[in-house]
Amino acid sequence: MRSMLAVSAVVAAAFTVPASAAVIDLSTLNLAGSAALVGNQLQLTNTTSQSGAGWVKNSISTSQSFSTSFSFSLLGNDSGKMADGIALAFQNAGNNVTGNGGGDVGYWNIGGSGSSAVGSVIRSWHNNDYGLSTNGVVQGLKTGPFNLGASNNVTGTETVSYNATTHVLTLSGNFLDGSTNTSYSISDSKVVDLSAKFGSSMYIGFTGGTGGTDADQRITAFSISAVPEPETYAMLLAGLGIMGLLARRRKAC
């Protein structure tokens, strides 16, 4: 009996480590700055000189691998290049903070005092770039696949995943240029130790910022899922194998 209980405990532990993909209700996010809930979407900005953010209320562990997916919409008013962009951000300053607006898209200086975030940045206006930032700044990113600011209508999806063992952060997704109805694949990869940077936990959310030109910048969907470590799969398979062996022995008796 003790053997059966021990094996059951191993299998239970293996199942509790991974979490199924959890769709985040955007109405449950903590809003800061100019952010507002419009319908069932998170609107980060909608006019000039704004900085907005929306954060998942509870922090998550930095020691476990995870994956996030989101979709977004950037819409200008056709009077010129829309500005300035958005970011998926990880930080440990709190769940009600914003950073500098304008070209820093509400991402730089989150929480003040030079606080440094990690995340995936999309910049419009004339910057026309995107990619993973590990030092809280929006410079030094990858060149966009088309002129994001001049399009005045950009939608897309991103998946950003973190491997807590190798400390590799990866980005994949696509941008759709609404002016030409053309889709472009995007990707990036960086190494960053989130535990060393933030401690045991961090907050996940979105930021957006505008300067002298406005844009309606929204997050339209968001999900988070935990990714089991390789050793978790090994425990699961070992547990299931022993359970199968014990079941066959019981039948034979």
Coordinates of C-alpha atoms in Angstrom, one line a residue:
M1 CA 0.0 0.0 0.0
R2 CA 2.8 2.4 0.9
S3 CA 4.4 1.8 -2.6
M4 CA 1.1 2.6 -4.3
L5 CA 0.7 5.8 -2.2
A6 CA 4.3 6.9 -3.0
V7 CA 3.8 6.4 -6.7
S8 CA 0.5 8.2 -6.6
A9 CA 2.3 11.2 -5.0
V10 CA 4.9 11.3 -7.7
V11 CA 2.3 11.3 -10.4
A12 CA 0.2 14.0 -8.6
A13 CA 3.3 16.2 -8.3
A14 CA 4.1 15.7 -12.0
F15 CA 0.6 16.9 -12.9
T16 CA 0.5 19.9 -10.7
V17 CA 3.8 21.4 -12.1
P18 CA 2.5 22.1 -15.6
A19 CA -0.6 24.3 -16.0
S20 CA -2.9 24.3 -18.9
A21 CA -3.1 27.4 -21.0
A22 CA -5.1 30.0 -19.0
V23 CA -6.9 32.7 -21.0
I24 CA -6.6 35.9 -19.1
D25 CA -9.8 37.9 -18.8
L26 CA -8.5 41.4 -19.6
S27 CA -11.1 43.0 -17.3
T28 CA -9.2 41.5 -14.4
L29 CA -6.0 43.3 -15.1
N30 CA -4.8 46.2 -12.8
L31 CA -4.9 49.3 -14.9
A32 CA -2.5 52.2 -14.6
G33 CA -2.1 55.6 -16.3
S34 CA -4.2 56.0 -19.5
A35 CA -5.2 52.3 -19.8
A36 CA -8.9 51.5 -20.0
L37 CA -11.1 48.6 -20.7
V38 CA -13.0 49.1 -24.0
G39 CA -15.5 46.3 -24.5
N40 CA -13.4 43.2 -23.8
Q41 CA -10.1 44.7 -24.9
L42 CA -7.3 46.5 -23.0
Q43 CA -6.9 50.0 -24.6
L44 CA -3.5 51.3 -23.5
T45 CA -3.6 54.7 -25.3
N46 CA -6.0 56.6 -27.5
T47 CA -4.7 60.1 -27.8
T48 CA -1.4 62.1 -27.6
S49 CA 1.0 62.2 -24.6
Q50 CA -0.2 59.1 -22.8
S51 CA 1.3 56.2 -20.9
G52 CA -0.8 53.3 -20.0
A53 CA -0.4 49.8 -18.5
G54 CA -2.4 46.7 -17.5
W55 CA -0.9 44.1 -15.2
V56 CA -1.9 40.6 -14.0
K57 CA -2.7 41.1 -10.4
N58 CA -0.7 38.2 -9.0
S59 CA 3.0 37.8 -9.5
I60 CA 4.4 34.6 -11.0
S61 CA 7.4 32.6 -10.2
T62 CA 10.6 33.3 -12.1
S63 CA 12.0 29.8 -11.5
Q64 CA 9.5 28.0 -13.8
S65 CA 9.4 27.9 -17.6
F66 CA 6.3 29.6 -19.1
S67 CA 4.8 30.8 -22.3
T68 CA 2.6 33.8 -23.0
S69 CA 0.5 34.6 -26.2
F70 CA -1.3 37.8 -27.1
S71 CA -2.9 39.6 -30.0
F72 CA -2.8 43.3 -30.5
S73 CA -4.2 46.2 -32.6
L74 CA -2.5 49.5 -33.4
L75 CA -4.7 52.0 -35.2
G76 CA -3.8 55.5 -36.3
N77 CA -6.0 58.4 -37.5
D78 CA -4.5 58.6 -41.0
S79 CA -3.2 62.1 -40.4
G80 CA 0.4 60.9 -40.3
K81 CA 2.5 58.2 -38.7
M82 CA 0.9 56.7 -35.6
A83 CA 3.0 56.6 -32.4
D84 CA 4.6 55.2 -30.4
G85 CA 4.1 51.6 -29.6
I86 CA 3.5 48.9 -27.0
A87 CA 5.3 46.2 -25.0
L88 CA 4.7 42.9 -23.2
A89 CA 6.6 43.5 -20.0
F90 CA 8.0 41.5 -17.1
Q91 CA 9.0 43.6 -14.0
N92 CA 9.1 43.5 -10.2
A93 CA 8.1 47.1 -9.4
G94 CA 4.4 46.3 -8.8
N95 CA 1.1 45.7 -10.5
N96 CA 0.0 49.4 -10.7
V97 CA 3.0 51.1 -12.4
T98 CA 3.7 52.8 -15.7
G99 CA 6.9 53.9 -17.3
N100 CA 7.9 56.8 -19.6
G101 CA 5.4 57.4 -22.5
G102 CA 6.3 58.7 -25.9
G103 CA 8.9 56.8 -27.8
D104 CA 9.6 54.7 -24.6
V105 CA 6.1 53.1 -25.0
G106 CA 5.5 53.2 -21.2
Y107 CA 8.2 50.5 -20.9
W108 CA 11.3 52.4 -19.8
N109 CA 11.7 53.4 -16.2
I110 CA 8.7 51.3 -15.0
G111 CA 8.2 52.1 -11.3
G112 CA 10.7 55.0 -11.5
S113 CA 14.3 55.2 -10.3
G114 CA 15.5 53.6 -13.5
S115 CA 13.7 50.3 -12.8
S116 CA 14.6 47.9 -15.6
A117 CA 12.0 45.6 -17.3
V118 CA 12.3 42.7 -19.7
G119 CA 9.9 42.1 -22.5
S120 CA 8.8 42.2 -26.1
V121 CA 8.6 45.7 -27.6
I122 CA 6.8 47.0 -30.8
R123 CA 7.6 50.6 -31.9
S124 CA 5.8 52.5 -34.6
W125 CA 6.2 56.2 -35.6
H126 CA 9.4 56.4 -37.6
N127 CA 11.2 53.9 -35.4
N128 CA 9.8 50.9 -37.2
D129 CA 11.3 48.2 -35.0
Y130 CA 10.4 45.3 -32.7
G131 CA 12.0 42.6 -30.6
L132 CA 13.1 41.4 -27.1
S133 CA 14.5 43.8 -24.6
T134 CA 16.4 42.6 -21.5
N135 CA 17.6 45.9 -20.1
G136 CA 14.5 48.1 -19.9
V137 CA 15.2 50.1 -23.0
V138 CA 13.6 50.2 -26.4
Q139 CA 16.7 50.9 -28.5
G140 CA 18.7 48.3 -30.3
L141 CA 15.8 46.2 -31.5
K142 CA 15.2 44.4 -34.8
T143 CA 14.1 46.3 -37.9
G144 CA 10.4 45.9 -38.6
P145 CA 9.2 44.0 -41.7
F146 CA 7.3 47.0 -43.0
N147 CA 6.8 50.7 -42.0
L148 CA 4.7 50.2 -38.8
G149 CA 4.0 53.8 -38.3
A150 CA 2.9 54.7 -41.8
S151 CA 0.6 51.8 -42.0
N152 CA -1.8 53.3 -39.5
N153 CA -3.4 49.9 -39.1
V154 CA -1.3 47.0 -37.7
T155 CA -2.5 43.9 -36.0
G156 CA -0.7 40.7 -35.0
T157 CA 0.0 37.9 -32.6
E158 CA 3.0 37.1 -30.5
T159 CA 4.1 34.1 -28.4
V160 CA 6.9 34.8 -25.9
S161 CA 8.3 31.9 -24.0
Y162 CA 10.9 31.5 -21.3
N163 CA 13.1 28.4 -20.5
A164 CA 14.0 28.6 -16.8
T165 CA 16.7 26.0 -17.2
T166 CA 18.6 27.6 -20.1
H167 CA 17.4 31.2 -19.4
V168 CA 16.5 31.6 -23.1
L169 CA 13.6 34.0 -24.0
T170 CA 12.1 33.5 -27.4
L171 CA 9.6 35.4 -29.5
S172 CA 7.6 34.3 -32.5
G173 CA 4.5 35.6 -34.3
N174 CA 3.2 37.7 -37.2
F175 CA 2.4 41.3 -38.0
L176 CA -0.4 42.2 -40.5
D177 CA 0.0 45.4 -42.5
G178 CA -3.6 46.5 -42.7
S179 CA -2.9 49.0 -45.5
T180 CA -1.8 46.2 -47.9
N181 CA -3.3 43.1 -46.1
T182 CA 0.1 41.5 -46.0
S183 CA 1.3 39.2 -43.2
Y184 CA 4.9 39.0 -42.0
S185 CA 6.5 36.5 -39.7
I186 CA 8.7 37.8 -36.9
S187 CA 11.1 36.1 -34.4
D188 CA 13.8 36.9 -31.8
S189 CA 15.8 35.3 -29.1
K190 CA 17.7 36.6 -26.0
V191 CA 19.4 35.1 -22.9
V192 CA 18.3 36.5 -19.6
D193 CA 18.1 35.0 -16.1
L194 CA 14.7 36.3 -14.7
S195 CA 15.4 34.9 -11.2
A196 CA 18.7 36.8 -11.0
K197 CA 17.1 39.9 -12.4
F198 CA 13.8 40.0 -10.4
G199 CA 14.2 37.6 -7.5
S200 CA 11.7 34.9 -6.9
S201 CA 8.7 36.5 -8.6
M202 CA 7.7 39.1 -11.2
Y203 CA 4.6 40.8 -12.7
I204 CA 3.5 40.3 -16.3
G205 CA 1.5 42.9 -18.3
F206 CA 1.4 45.4 -21.1
T207 CA 2.5 49.0 -21.6
G208 CA 1.9 51.6 -24.3
G209 CA 2.9 55.2 -24.9
T210 CA 2.2 58.1 -27.2
G211 CA 3.9 61.4 -27.7
G212 CA 3.0 64.2 -30.1
T213 CA 1.0 61.8 -32.4
D214 CA -1.8 59.6 -31.2
A215 CA -2.8 56.0 -31.7
D216 CA -5.4 53.6 -30.4
Q217 CA -3.2 50.8 -29.1
R218 CA -5.0 47.7 -27.7
I219 CA -4.4 44.2 -26.5
T220 CA -7.2 42.1 -27.8
A221 CA -6.4 38.7 -26.2
F222 CA -3.9 37.2 -23.7
S223 CA -3.0 33.8 -22.3
I224 CA -0.4 32.4 -20.0
S225 CA 0.7 28.7 -19.6
A226 CA 3.4 27.0 -17.6
V227 CA 5.8 24.8 -19.5
P228 CA 6.8 21.5 -17.7
E229 CA 10.6 21.1 -17.3
P230 CA 12.2 17.9 -18.8
E231 CA 12.6 16.3 -15.4
T232 CA 8.8 16.7 -14.9
Y233 CA 8.1 14.5 -17.9
A234 CA 10.7 12.0 -16.6
M235 CA 8.9 11.8 -13.3
L236 CA 5.5 11.4 -15.0
L237 CA 6.7 8.7 -17.3
A238 CA 8.4 6.8 -14.5
G239 CA 5.3 7.1 -12.3
L240 CA 3.0 5.9 -15.0
G241 CA 5.4 3.0 -15.8
I242 CA 5.4 1.8 -12.2
M243 CA 1.7 2.2 -11.9
G244 CA 1.2 0.0 -15.0
L245 CA 3.6 -2.6 -13.6
L246 CA 1.7 -2.8 -10.3
A247 CA -1.6 -3.0 -12.1
R248 CA -0.4 -6.0 -14.1
R249 CA 0.9 -7.7 -11.0
R250 CA -2.5 -7.2 -9.3
K251 CA -4.3 -8.8 -12.2
A252 CA -1.9 -11.8 -12.2
C253 CA -2.6 -12.5 -8.5

